[in-house]
mmCIF file of C-alpha atoms in Angstrom:
data_model
loop_
_atom_site.group_PDB
_atom_site.id
_atom_site.type_symbol
_atom_site.label_atom_id
_atom_site.label_comp_id
_atom_site.label_asym_id
_atom_site.label_seq_id
_atom_site.Cartn_x
_atom_site.Cartn_y
_atom_site.Cartn_z
ATOM 1 C CA UNK A 26 -0.030 0.017 -0.022
ATOM 2 C CA UNK A 27 2.863 2.414 0.794
ATOM 3 C CA UNK A 28 4.621 1.808 -2.472
ATOM 4 C CA UNK A 29 1.284 2.483 -4.226
ATOM 5 C CA UNK A 30 1.089 5.711 -2.343
ATOM 6 C CA UNK A 31 4.638 6.770 -3.023
ATOM 7 C CA UNK A 32 4.226 6.043 -6.782
ATOM 8 C CA UNK A 33 0.924 8.167 -6.843
ATOM 9 C CA UNK A 34 2.785 11.137 -5.249
ATOM 10 C CA UNK A 35 5.697 10.722 -7.559
ATOM 11 C CA UNK A 36 3.321 11.165 -10.609
ATOM 12 C CA UNK A 37 1.857 14.316 -9.279
ATOM 13 C CA UNK A 38 3.282 17.555 -10.860
ATOM 14 C CA UNK A 39 5.883 19.349 -8.806
ATOM 15 C CA UNK A 40 4.697 22.512 -7.148
ATOM 16 C CA UNK A 41 5.927 25.182 -4.663
ATOM 17 C CA UNK A 42 6.401 23.630 -1.229
ATOM 18 C CA UNK A 43 4.648 25.254 1.655
ATOM 19 C CA UNK A 44 5.537 24.381 5.062
ATOM 20 C CA UNK A 45 3.013 22.482 7.056
ATOM 21 C CA UNK A 46 1.046 21.510 3.904
ATOM 22 C CA UNK A 47 2.957 18.188 3.273
ATOM 23 C CA UNK A 48 5.806 16.237 4.971
ATOM 24 C CA UNK A 49 8.879 18.262 4.857
ATOM 25 C CA UNK A 50 11.427 15.429 3.665
ATOM 26 C CA UNK A 51 9.086 14.049 1.096
ATOM 27 C CA UNK A 52 8.325 17.517 -0.494
ATOM 28 C CA UNK A 53 11.942 18.447 -0.726
ATOM 29 C CA UNK A 54 12.804 14.864 -2.150
ATOM 30 C CA UNK A 55 10.199 15.290 -4.862
ATOM 31 C CA UNK A 56 11.474 18.652 -5.864
ATOM 32 C CA UNK A 57 15.132 17.548 -5.968
ATOM 33 C CA UNK A 58 14.215 14.569 -8.138
ATOM 34 C CA UNK A 59 12.882 16.998 -10.727
ATOM 35 C CA UNK A 60 15.400 19.694 -10.563
ATOM 36 C CA UNK A 61 18.504 17.423 -10.459
ATOM 37 C CA UNK A 62 17.261 15.497 -13.512
ATOM 38 C CA UNK A 63 16.016 18.453 -15.628
ATOM 39 C CA UNK A 64 18.125 21.372 -15.005
ATOM 40 C CA UNK A 65 21.807 22.164 -15.741
ATOM 41 C CA UNK A 66 23.222 23.897 -12.930
ATOM 42 C CA UNK A 67 27.003 24.412 -12.368
ATOM 43 C CA UNK A 68 27.144 25.988 -8.760
ATOM 44 C CA UNK A 69 25.298 25.848 -5.477
ATOM 45 C CA UNK A 70 24.164 29.441 -6.187
ATOM 46 C CA UNK A 71 22.650 28.282 -9.609
ATOM 47 C CA UNK A 72 20.960 25.259 -7.851
ATOM 48 C CA UNK A 73 19.561 27.485 -5.263
ATOM 49 C CA UNK A 74 18.073 29.734 -7.918
ATOM 50 C CA UNK A 75 16.236 27.027 -9.350
ATOM 51 C CA UNK A 76 15.171 25.563 -5.925
ATOM 52 C CA UNK A 77 14.059 29.004 -4.910
ATOM 53 C CA UNK A 78 11.107 28.753 -7.389
ATOM 54 C CA UNK A 79 9.980 25.851 -5.307
ATOM 55 C CA UNK A 80 10.562 27.551 -1.905
ATOM 56 C CA UNK A 81 13.655 25.363 -1.182
ATOM 57 C CA UNK A 82 17.288 26.295 -0.425
ATOM 58 C CA UNK A 83 20.351 24.271 -0.022
ATOM 59 C CA UNK A 84 22.730 25.372 2.762
ATOM 60 C CA UNK A 85 26.249 24.487 3.777
ATOM 61 C CA UNK A 86 25.852 25.839 7.374
ATOM 62 C CA UNK A 87 27.774 28.589 8.833
ATOM 63 C CA UNK A 88 31.395 29.077 8.161
ATOM 64 C CA UNK A 89 33.295 27.366 11.032
ATOM 65 C CA UNK A 90 30.404 25.108 11.995
ATOM 66 C CA UNK A 91 30.848 21.401 11.823
ATOM 67 C CA UNK A 92 28.506 21.029 8.902
ATOM 68 C CA UNK A 93 30.390 23.353 6.968
ATOM 69 C CA UNK A 94 33.908 22.098 7.854
ATOM 70 C CA UNK A 95 32.984 18.640 6.937
ATOM 71 C CA UNK A 96 31.380 19.550 3.544
ATOM 72 C CA UNK A 97 27.944 18.659 4.645
ATOM 73 C CA UNK A 98 24.778 20.127 3.117
ATOM 74 C CA UNK A 99 21.124 20.402 4.227
ATOM 75 C CA UNK A 100 17.774 21.569 2.577
ATOM 76 C CA UNK A 101 15.326 23.879 4.050
ATOM 77 C CA UNK A 102 11.891 24.984 3.049
ATOM 78 C CA UNK A 103 11.371 28.861 2.526
ATOM 79 C CA UNK A 104 8.433 31.026 3.419
ATOM 80 C CA UNK A 105 6.871 33.660 1.167
ATOM 81 C CA UNK A 106 9.663 36.085 2.112
ATOM 82 C CA UNK A 107 12.472 33.702 1.335
ATOM 83 C CA UNK A 108 13.421 33.051 5.188
ATOM 84 C CA UNK A 109 14.180 29.569 6.126
ATOM 85 C CA UNK A 110 11.337 27.814 8.064
ATOM 86 C CA UNK A 111 10.962 24.383 9.831
ATOM 87 C CA UNK A 112 13.506 21.828 10.377
ATOM 88 C CA UNK A 113 16.439 21.224 8.067
ATOM 89 C CA UNK A 114 16.828 17.986 6.202
ATOM 90 C CA UNK A 115 20.278 16.620 5.939
ATOM 91 C CA UNK A 116 21.308 15.748 2.171
ATOM 92 C CA UNK A 117 22.723 12.467 3.308
ATOM 93 C CA UNK A 118 19.221 11.473 4.491
ATOM 94 C CA UNK A 119 17.629 11.885 1.035
ATOM 95 C CA UNK A 120 17.219 8.767 -1.184
ATOM 96 C CA UNK A 121 18.897 10.509 -4.152
ATOM 97 C CA UNK A 122 21.856 11.611 -2.029
ATOM 98 C CA UNK A 123 22.179 15.087 -3.149
ATOM 99 C CA UNK A 124 25.259 15.637 -0.912
ATOM 100 C CA UNK A 125 27.914 18.525 -1.732
ATOM 101 C CA UNK A 126 30.343 15.870 -2.821
ATOM 102 C CA UNK A 127 27.689 14.519 -5.380
ATOM 103 C CA UNK A 128 26.532 17.877 -6.480
ATOM 104 C CA UNK A 129 30.192 18.906 -7.280
ATOM 105 C CA UNK A 130 30.363 15.964 -9.746
ATOM 106 C CA UNK A 131 27.026 17.142 -11.298
ATOM 107 C CA UNK A 132 28.472 20.706 -11.392
ATOM 108 C CA UNK A 133 31.423 19.527 -13.641
ATOM 109 C CA UNK A 134 29.137 17.640 -16.064
ATOM 110 C CA UNK A 135 26.507 20.336 -16.327
ATOM 111 C CA UNK A 136 29.218 23.030 -16.976
ATOM 112 C CA UNK A 137 29.937 21.434 -20.358
ATOM 113 C CA UNK A 138 26.238 20.783 -21.084
ATOM 114 C CA UNK A 139 25.374 24.414 -20.353
ATOM 115 C CA UNK A 140 27.736 25.699 -23.193
ATOM 116 C CA UNK A 141 25.509 24.494 -25.821
ATOM 117 C CA UNK A 142 22.580 26.501 -24.678
ATOM 118 C CA UNK A 143 24.449 29.729 -23.671
ATOM 119 C CA UNK A 144 24.081 31.372 -27.121
ATOM 120 C CA UNK A 145 20.379 30.784 -27.464
ATOM 121 C CA UNK A 146 19.688 32.146 -23.809
ATOM 122 C CA UNK A 147 21.991 35.186 -24.516
ATOM 123 C CA UNK A 148 20.043 35.746 -27.765
ATOM 124 C CA UNK A 149 16.645 35.727 -26.051
ATOM 125 C CA UNK A 150 17.923 38.219 -23.373
ATOM 126 C CA UNK A 151 19.428 40.549 -26.094
ATOM 127 C CA UNK A 152 16.073 40.417 -27.931
ATOM 128 C CA UNK A 153 14.256 41.599 -24.705
ATOM 129 C CA UNK A 154 16.912 44.284 -24.068
ATOM 130 C CA UNK A 155 16.632 45.442 -27.715
ATOM 131 C CA UNK A 156 13.663 47.657 -26.634
ATOM 132 C CA UNK A 157 14.571 48.120 -22.968
ATOM 133 C CA UNK A 158 11.974 47.761 -20.257
ATOM 134 C CA UNK A 159 11.269 50.561 -17.824
ATOM 135 C CA UNK A 160 12.159 48.921 -14.758
ATOM 136 C CA UNK A 161 13.138 45.518 -13.246
ATOM 137 C CA UNK A 162 9.590 44.254 -13.086
ATOM 138 C CA UNK A 163 9.170 45.077 -16.775
ATOM 139 C CA UNK A 164 12.357 43.084 -17.604
ATOM 140 C CA UNK A 165 11.058 40.229 -15.503
ATOM 141 C CA UNK A 166 7.722 40.005 -17.438
ATOM 142 C CA UNK A 167 9.340 40.499 -20.915
ATOM 143 C CA UNK A 168 11.774 37.533 -19.953
ATOM 144 C CA UNK A 169 8.676 35.427 -18.812
ATOM 145 C CA UNK A 170 7.238 35.631 -22.495
ATOM 146 C CA UNK A 171 10.504 33.997 -23.510
ATOM 147 C CA UNK A 172 10.285 31.240 -20.881
ATOM 148 C CA UNK A 173 13.093 32.792 -18.780
ATOM 149 C CA UNK A 174 12.701 33.471 -15.030
ATOM 150 C CA UNK A 175 14.988 36.307 -13.618
ATOM 151 C CA UNK A 176 16.196 35.645 -10.135
ATOM 152 C CA UNK A 177 17.363 38.901 -8.410
ATOM 153 C CA UNK A 178 19.999 38.602 -5.789
ATOM 154 C CA UNK A 179 19.978 41.580 -3.393
ATOM 155 C CA UNK A 180 21.876 42.365 -0.062
ATOM 156 C CA UNK A 181 20.184 43.383 3.220
ATOM 157 C CA UNK A 182 19.978 47.046 2.051
ATOM 158 C CA UNK A 183 18.115 45.958 -1.058
ATOM 159 C CA UNK A 184 21.194 46.736 -3.433
ATOM 160 C CA UNK A 185 21.160 44.335 -6.404
ATOM 161 C CA UNK A 186 24.356 42.334 -6.677
ATOM 162 C CA UNK A 187 23.453 39.737 -9.158
ATOM 163 C CA UNK A 188 20.964 38.307 -11.582
ATOM 164 C CA UNK A 189 20.416 34.805 -12.517
ATOM 165 C CA UNK A 190 18.589 33.757 -15.649
ATOM 166 C CA UNK A 191 16.789 30.324 -15.544
ATOM 167 C CA UNK A 192 15.707 29.235 -19.131
ATOM 168 C CA UNK A 193 12.986 26.787 -18.723
ATOM 169 C CA UNK A 194 12.930 25.794 -22.427
ATOM 170 C CA UNK A 195 16.523 24.356 -22.431
ATOM 171 C CA UNK A 196 16.596 24.023 -18.466
#
């Protein structure tokens, strides 16, 4: 009966995770299964950009902590304001083993795979910027039409220090 339930859950479409609406570990695992198989990310920041679309973040722990020093990784569910909520789940306890060591191997493979799609994504972005939008929200909306999500990275003061483009067509 449990296998049948797991299979039924596995066939449902992946949605944003809301803390308290489903079991934390199962929800994180479901999103990771999809993201790790479909998207080509080559760093932890790029992985987190995609996971952020599903309200999840991978963290190494605070510098100097045992988790960070040992190369550990855990996953957390985020609330609507991108703040960590609930109990973190260790990467080693997830069945697909999305540990930092395993992800670093995936990063190397994906770096080569991403190169083939870079020109296409750049052309789409250049096309959108050909007639510049009025503001950042306008840019985000124009990129959505090209199936690209813009993830804006800001510091505590609200200053933008990075943009990540996620192309959902080529993943």
